Coordinates of C-alpha atoms in Angstrom, one line a residue:
X1 CA 9.1 10.6 -13.3
X2 CA 7.9 11.5 -16.6
X3 CA 4.3 12.2 -16.0
X4 CA 3.2 10.2 -18.8
X5 CA 4.6 7.1 -17.0
X6 CA 1.6 7.4 -14.6
X7 CA -1.2 4.5 -15.0
X8 CA -4.2 6.0 -15.7
X9 CA -6.7 3.3 -15.6
X10 CA -6.5 -0.2 -14.1
X11 CA -4.5 -2.8 -15.8
X12 CA -7.7 -4.8 -16.8
X13 CA -8.8 -1.6 -18.8
X14 CA -5.7 -1.5 -20.5
X15 CA -5.1 -5.0 -21.6
X16 CA -6.4 -8.7 -20.5
X17 CA -6.5 -8.6 -16.7
X18 CA -5.4 -7.5 -13.5
X19 CA -2.1 -9.6 -13.8
X20 CA -1.5 -7.9 -17.3
X21 CA 1.2 -5.9 -15.8
X22 CA 5.0 -6.1 -16.1
X23 CA 7.4 -7.4 -13.5
X24 CA 10.7 -5.6 -12.9
X25 CA 12.8 -8.1 -11.0
X26 CA 16.0 -6.8 -8.9
X27 CA 18.1 -9.8 -7.7
X28 CA 21.0 -8.2 -5.9
X29 CA 22.0 -5.6 -8.4
X30 CA 20.8 -7.7 -11.4
X31 CA 17.9 -6.4 -13.2
X32 CA 15.6 -8.3 -15.5
X33 CA 12.2 -7.9 -16.9
X34 CA 9.1 -10.2 -16.7
X35 CA 5.4 -10.5 -17.0
X36 CA 3.8 -10.5 -13.8
X37 CA 2.1 -13.9 -14.9
X38 CA 5.8 -15.1 -14.3
X39 CA 6.2 -14.4 -10.9
X40 CA 6.3 -18.1 -9.8
X41 CA 9.2 -18.8 -11.6
X42 CA 11.1 -15.9 -9.6
X43 CA 10.1 -17.7 -6.2
X44 CA 10.8 -21.3 -5.0
X45 CA 9.0 -23.8 -2.8
X46 CA 9.4 -22.9 0.8
X47 CA 9.2 -19.2 0.3
X48 CA 6.5 -17.0 2.1
X49 CA 4.6 -14.2 0.7
X50 CA 3.3 -12.1 3.4
X51 CA 0.1 -10.2 2.3
X52 CA -2.2 -7.6 3.7
X53 CA -5.6 -8.5 3.9
X54 CA -6.9 -5.1 4.9
X55 CA -10.0 -4.2 2.5
X56 CA -9.8 -0.5 0.9
X57 CA -12.8 1.8 2.0
X58 CA -15.0 4.4 0.0
X59 CA -12.9 6.9 2.0
X60 CA -13.8 10.3 -0.1
X61 CA -17.2 11.8 0.5
X62 CA -18.2 15.3 -0.5
X63 CA -19.1 18.0 2.0
X64 CA -19.1 21.7 2.7
X65 CA -17.3 23.8 5.1
X66 CA -19.5 26.9 5.4
X67 CA -19.9 27.9 1.5
X68 CA -16.7 26.2 0.5
X69 CA -17.1 22.7 -1.3
X70 CA -14.6 20.1 0.3
X71 CA -13.9 16.6 -0.3
X72 CA -13.1 14.7 3.1
X73 CA -10.7 11.7 2.9
X74 CA -11.3 9.6 5.8
X75 CA -8.0 8.2 6.8
X76 CA -7.8 6.6 10.4
X77 CA -10.1 5.7 13.2
X78 CA -8.8 6.6 16.6
X79 CA -9.3 4.5 19.8
X80 CA -11.5 7.5 21.1
X81 CA -13.9 7.3 18.2
X82 CA -12.4 10.5 16.3
X83 CA -11.2 10.2 12.7
X84 CA -8.0 11.6 11.2
X85 CA -9.5 13.3 8.1
X86 CA -8.0 15.4 5.4
X87 CA -10.0 18.0 3.4
X88 CA -9.2 18.5 -0.2
X89 CA -10.7 20.8 -2.9
X90 CA -12.6 19.7 -5.9
X91 CA -10.3 19.5 -8.9
X92 CA -11.4 20.2 -12.6
X93 CA -11.0 16.6 -13.6
X94 CA -13.1 15.2 -11.1
X95 CA -10.2 14.2 -8.8
X96 CA -9.1 16.6 -5.9
X97 CA -6.2 19.3 -5.2
X98 CA -4.7 20.0 -1.9
X99 CA -5.9 22.8 0.6
X100 CA -4.6 24.1 3.7
X101 CA -5.8 22.0 7.0
X102 CA -8.3 23.0 9.4
X103 CA -9.5 25.5 10.8
X104 CA -10.1 24.2 14.4
X105 CA -13.7 24.1 15.1
X106 CA -14.6 24.0 11.6
X107 CA -18.0 22.3 10.9
X108 CA -18.2 19.9 7.8
X109 CA -21.8 19.2 6.5
X110 CA -22.0 15.8 5.1
X111 CA -24.4 13.9 3.1
X112 CA -27.4 12.4 5.0
X113 CA -27.5 15.2 7.4
X114 CA -24.3 14.3 9.1
X115 CA -21.6 16.6 10.4
X116 CA -18.1 16.6 11.3
X117 CA -16.1 19.0 13.6
X118 CA -12.3 19.5 13.2
X119 CA -10.8 19.6 16.4
X120 CA -7.1 19.5 16.4
X121 CA -4.3 19.0 13.9
X122 CA -2.6 15.2 13.7
X123 CA 1.1 16.2 14.2
X124 CA 2.8 19.6 14.0
X125 CA 0.1 22.6 13.8
X126 CA 1.8 24.4 11.1
X127 CA 1.1 23.1 7.8
X128 CA -1.0 20.2 9.1
X129 CA -2.8 18.4 6.5
X130 CA -4.7 15.8 8.6
X131 CA -6.9 16.7 11.4
X132 CA -8.6 14.7 14.2
X133 CA -12.4 15.2 13.7
X134 CA -15.4 14.3 16.0
X135 CA -18.1 12.8 13.6
X136 CA -21.6 12.3 14.7
X137 CA -22.7 9.3 13.5
X138 CA -21.3 5.6 12.1
X139 CA -18.7 6.4 9.7
X140 CA -18.5 3.0 8.0
X141 CA -22.1 3.3 7.2
X142 CA -21.6 6.9 5.9
X143 CA -18.8 5.5 3.6
X144 CA -21.0 2.6 2.3
X145 CA -23.7 5.0 1.5
X146 CA -22.1 7.9 0.1
X147 CA -18.3 7.4 0.0
X148 CA -16.3 6.5 -3.3
X149 CA -12.5 5.4 -3.4
X150 CA -9.9 8.2 -3.0
X151 CA -8.3 9.1 -6.3
X152 CA -5.7 11.5 -7.4
X153 CA -5.1 13.8 -10.2
X154 CA -2.8 11.4 -12.5
X155 CA -5.9 8.7 -12.8
X156 CA -8.2 9.3 -15.6
X157 CA -11.7 8.8 -13.9
X158 CA -13.5 7.7 -10.9
X159 CA -13.4 3.5 -10.5
X160 CA -15.9 1.1 -8.8
X161 CA -14.5 0.2 -5.4
X162 CA -14.0 -3.2 -6.7
X163 CA -11.3 -2.0 -8.7
X164 CA -9.4 -1.0 -5.4
X165 CA -9.7 -4.3 -3.8
X166 CA -7.2 -6.8 -3.9
X167 CA -7.6 -10.8 -4.1
X168 CA -6.7 -10.8 -0.3
X169 CA -8.9 -8.4 1.2
X170 CA -11.2 -9.6 4.1
X171 CA -14.1 -7.4 5.0
X172 CA -13.8 -6.2 8.6
X173 CA -16.7 -7.0 10.8
X174 CA -16.5 -3.4 12.3
X175 CA -16.4 -1.9 8.9
X176 CA -12.7 -0.6 9.0
X177 CA -10.1 -0.9 6.7
X178 CA -7.6 1.0 4.5
X179 CA -7.8 4.4 3.2
X180 CA -6.0 3.8 0.2
X181 CA -5.5 0.2 -1.6
X182 CA -2.6 -1.8 -0.3
X183 CA -1.9 -1.9 -4.1
X184 CA 1.3 -4.2 -4.3
X185 CA -1.1 -7.1 -4.3
X186 CA -3.5 -5.7 -6.9
X187 CA -2.2 -7.8 -9.7
X188 CA -2.7 -11.1 -7.9
X189 CA -5.5 -13.4 -9.2
X190 CA -7.0 -16.3 -7.6
X191 CA -5.5 -18.6 -10.6
X192 CA -1.9 -17.0 -9.9
X193 CA -2.6 -17.7 -6.2
X194 CA -3.4 -21.3 -6.6
X195 CA -0.7 -21.6 -9.1
X196 CA 2.0 -20.3 -6.5
X197 CA 0.5 -22.5 -3.7
X198 CA 0.8 -25.8 -6.0
X199 CA 4.5 -24.8 -6.3
X200 CA 5.1 -24.7 -2.6
X201 CA 5.1 -21.1 -2.0
X202 CA 3.3 -20.2 1.2
X203 CA 0.7 -17.2 2.2
X204 CA 0.8 -15.5 5.3
X205 CA -1.8 -13.0 6.1
X206 CA -1.7 -9.8 8.2
X207 CA -3.5 -6.6 8.4
X208 CA -2.6 -3.0 8.4
X209 CA -5.1 -0.2 7.7
X210 CA -3.5 2.3 5.5
X211 CA -4.0 5.8 6.2
X212 CA -4.0 8.8 3.5
X213 CA -0.6 9.3 2.1
X214 CA -1.5 12.0 -0.4
X215 CA 0.7 11.9 -3.4
X216 CA 1.9 15.5 -3.2
X217 CA 2.8 15.4 0.3
X218 CA 5.5 12.6 0.4
X219 CA 5.2 12.6 4.5
X220 CA 6.7 10.0 6.5
X221 CA 4.1 7.5 7.7
X222 CA 2.0 8.0 10.7
X223 CA 0.9 5.6 13.2
X224 CA -1.6 2.8 11.6
X225 CA -3.5 0.1 13.1
X226 CA -2.2 -3.4 12.4
X227 CA -2.4 -7.0 13.4
X228 CA 0.0 -9.9 12.9
X229 CA -2.0 -13.3 13.8
X230 CA -0.4 -16.2 15.2
X231 CA -0.5 -18.4 12.5
X232 CA 1.5 -15.9 10.3
X233 CA 4.2 -15.5 13.1
X234 CA 4.4 -19.3 13.0
X235 CA 4.6 -19.5 9.1
X236 CA 7.3 -16.7 8.9
X237 CA 9.5 -18.4 11.8
X238 CA 9.2 -21.7 10.4
X239 CA 10.1 -20.6 6.8
X240 CA 13.1 -18.5 8.1
X241 CA 14.3 -22.0 10.0
X242 CA 14.0 -24.0 7.1
X243 CA 16.0 -21.6 4.7
X244 CA 12.8 -20.0 2.9
X245 CA 12.7 -16.5 2.0
X246 CA 10.1 -14.2 3.6
X247 CA 8.8 -11.8 0.7
X248 CA 6.5 -8.9 1.6
X249 CA 3.9 -8.0 -0.7
X250 CA 3.8 -4.2 -0.2
X251 CA 5.3 -1.7 2.1
X252 CA 2.5 -2.1 4.2
X253 CA 3.4 -5.9 4.8
X254 CA 7.0 -4.9 5.6
X255 CA 5.8 -2.1 8.5
X256 CA 3.2 -4.5 10.0
X257 CA 5.9 -7.7 10.0
X258 CA 9.0 -5.8 11.3
X259 CA 6.9 -4.4 13.9
X260 CA 6.2 -7.7 15.1
X261 CA 9.9 -8.8 15.4
X262 CA 11.2 -9.2 19.0
X263 CA 14.9 -8.8 20.2
X264 CA 15.8 -12.4 19.3
X265 CA 14.6 -11.9 15.5
X266 CA 11.5 -13.9 15.9
X267 CA 8.1 -12.7 14.9
X268 CA 5.5 -12.7 17.7
X269 CA 1.6 -12.4 17.2
X270 CA 0.7 -8.7 18.2
X271 CA -2.1 -6.4 17.5
X272 CA -2.4 -2.5 18.0
X273 CA -0.7 0.6 16.4
X274 CA 2.7 0.8 14.9
X275 CA 4.8 4.1 14.4
X276 CA 7.7 2.2 12.9
X277 CA 9.5 3.7 10.0
X278 CA 12.0 1.5 8.0
X279 CA 15.1 3.2 7.0
X280 CA 18.5 1.9 5.8
X281 CA 19.8 2.8 9.0
X282 CA 17.1 0.9 11.1
X283 CA 17.3 -1.8 8.3
X284 CA 15.0 -5.2 8.1
X285 CA 15.5 -7.9 10.4
X286 CA 13.0 -10.5 8.9
X287 CA 11.9 -9.4 5.4
X288 CA 14.2 -10.8 2.6
X289 CA 12.5 -9.7 -0.2
X290 CA 9.6 -7.1 -1.3
X291 CA 7.2 -7.0 -4.0
X292 CA 6.1 -3.6 -4.6
X293 CA 4.8 -0.9 -7.0
X294 CA 7.0 1.9 -8.3
X295 CA 7.4 5.0 -6.1
X296 CA 8.1 8.5 -7.0
X297 CA 11.6 10.1 -6.1
X298 CA 10.5 12.1 -3.4
X299 CA 8.3 9.1 -1.7
X300 CA 9.3 8.2 1.8
X301 CA 8.5 4.5 0.7
X302 CA 11.9 4.6 -1.1
X303 CA 13.7 4.8 2.2
X304 CA 12.3 1.4 2.9
X305 CA 12.8 -0.1 -0.4
X306 CA 16.6 0.9 0.1
X307 CA 16.7 -0.9 3.5
X308 CA 15.5 -4.0 1.8
X309 CA 17.6 -3.7 -1.6
X310 CA 20.4 -1.5 -0.8
X311 CA 20.8 1.9 -2.8
X312 CA 22.9 0.6 -5.6
X313 CA 20.4 -2.1 -6.3
X314 CA 17.5 0.4 -6.2
X315 CA 19.4 2.9 -8.5
X316 CA 19.8 0.4 -11.0
X317 CA 16.2 -1.0 -10.9
X318 CA 14.8 2.6 -11.1
X319 CA 16.9 3.6 -13.9
X320 CA 15.8 0.4 -15.9
X321 CA 12.0 1.1 -14.9
X322 CA 12.3 4.6 -16.8
X323 CA 14.3 3.5 -19.6
X324 CA 11.7 0.4 -20.3
X325 CA 8.6 2.7 -19.6
X326 CA 7.3 1.1 -16.7
X327 CA 4.1 2.4 -15.2
X328 CA 3.8 4.1 -12.0
X329 CA 1.2 4.1 -9.0
X330 CA -1.3 1.8 -7.9
X331 CA -2.7 0.7 -11.2
X332 CA 0.9 0.3 -12.7
X333 CA 3.6 -2.4 -12.9
X334 CA 5.3 -3.8 -10.1
X335 CA 9.0 -4.3 -8.8
X336 CA 10.2 -7.4 -7.1
X337 CA 13.2 -7.0 -4.8
X338 CA 15.2 -10.1 -4.0
X339 CA 18.4 -10.8 -2.2
X340 CA 21.5 -11.3 -4.2
X341 CA 21.6 -14.6 -6.1
X342 CA 25.4 -15.4 -5.4
X343 CA 24.9 -15.2 -1.7
X344 CA 21.6 -16.8 -1.6
X345 CA 21.3 -19.7 -4.2
X346 CA 17.7 -20.6 -5.2
X347 CA 16.6 -24.1 -5.8
X348 CA 14.0 -23.5 -8.5
X349 CA 13.7 -27.1 -9.3
X350 CA 10.6 -27.3 -7.7
X351 CA 9.1 -24.7 -10.2
X352 CA 9.5 -26.9 -13.0
X353 CA 6.4 -28.7 -14.3

């Protein structure tokens, strides 16, 4: 991907508002180009948009490991109270760069007199990026007071936490949330949500707290906490029974929803941890379409996109995205993947005013 296609600031700082991004639509292998504000024209009454309500945390905190300056990314809270963390080195631009994980027993001094101790790698010992750490005091309160959103080198500058919240974000009572923004929903505005609802498109909420997926690593996802409520299971099952399409807003929504499908293909309410990795071989069982950002060629997310769209459709879409200079990453343009029009003829009459 050409580096100049990285979105370096939020859309509202480049144009008129959050929804001032482009919408690449792949319908089967056919590709078309739209403004995101035209999303309603791509959907029909009876479709369900499944959205992730996890709020983004100010998950990056400065610290010191001995004499070394580090930035701690708080990724995932374990059931035993420990946190999976990634230690990174401060970068010249104000962002961060990778550093080796560990060491075991390493003590990181944090603001406010707090400390964390690195205990063991999360995953294979060799090359482990994420480590389980014991943190002495309330981490959500630490993040609220001293944290800032995680950002990577392709962005231009720090942004306020509000820039990383979607219109669907709900603050968890226990202070939990996502280390990185569920960014596919970022372009939605309250006005667009109201328009979609008025046209008969339904919204089904779930939550999946995203961990740190460092842009440089391209690792497969590790277990994440999720919850699919009973109302969402009912909405999705009812829509499918009535011929509506289930469109996940973001790869996190796909992972959570596909984790709640039973052997009969029905979605059940469930909460806990998911280690599901959606690949073309596994396929998808309930998701018909996907609204997502644009992912780098080595990103593991592309396997999930291929499971939804198919390899040829994905190839054509990404070639068109590069040719038309779409913007990548969390502040960039979005990609709507829908089933083949000929095999799933839509009735758009309800979208006409």
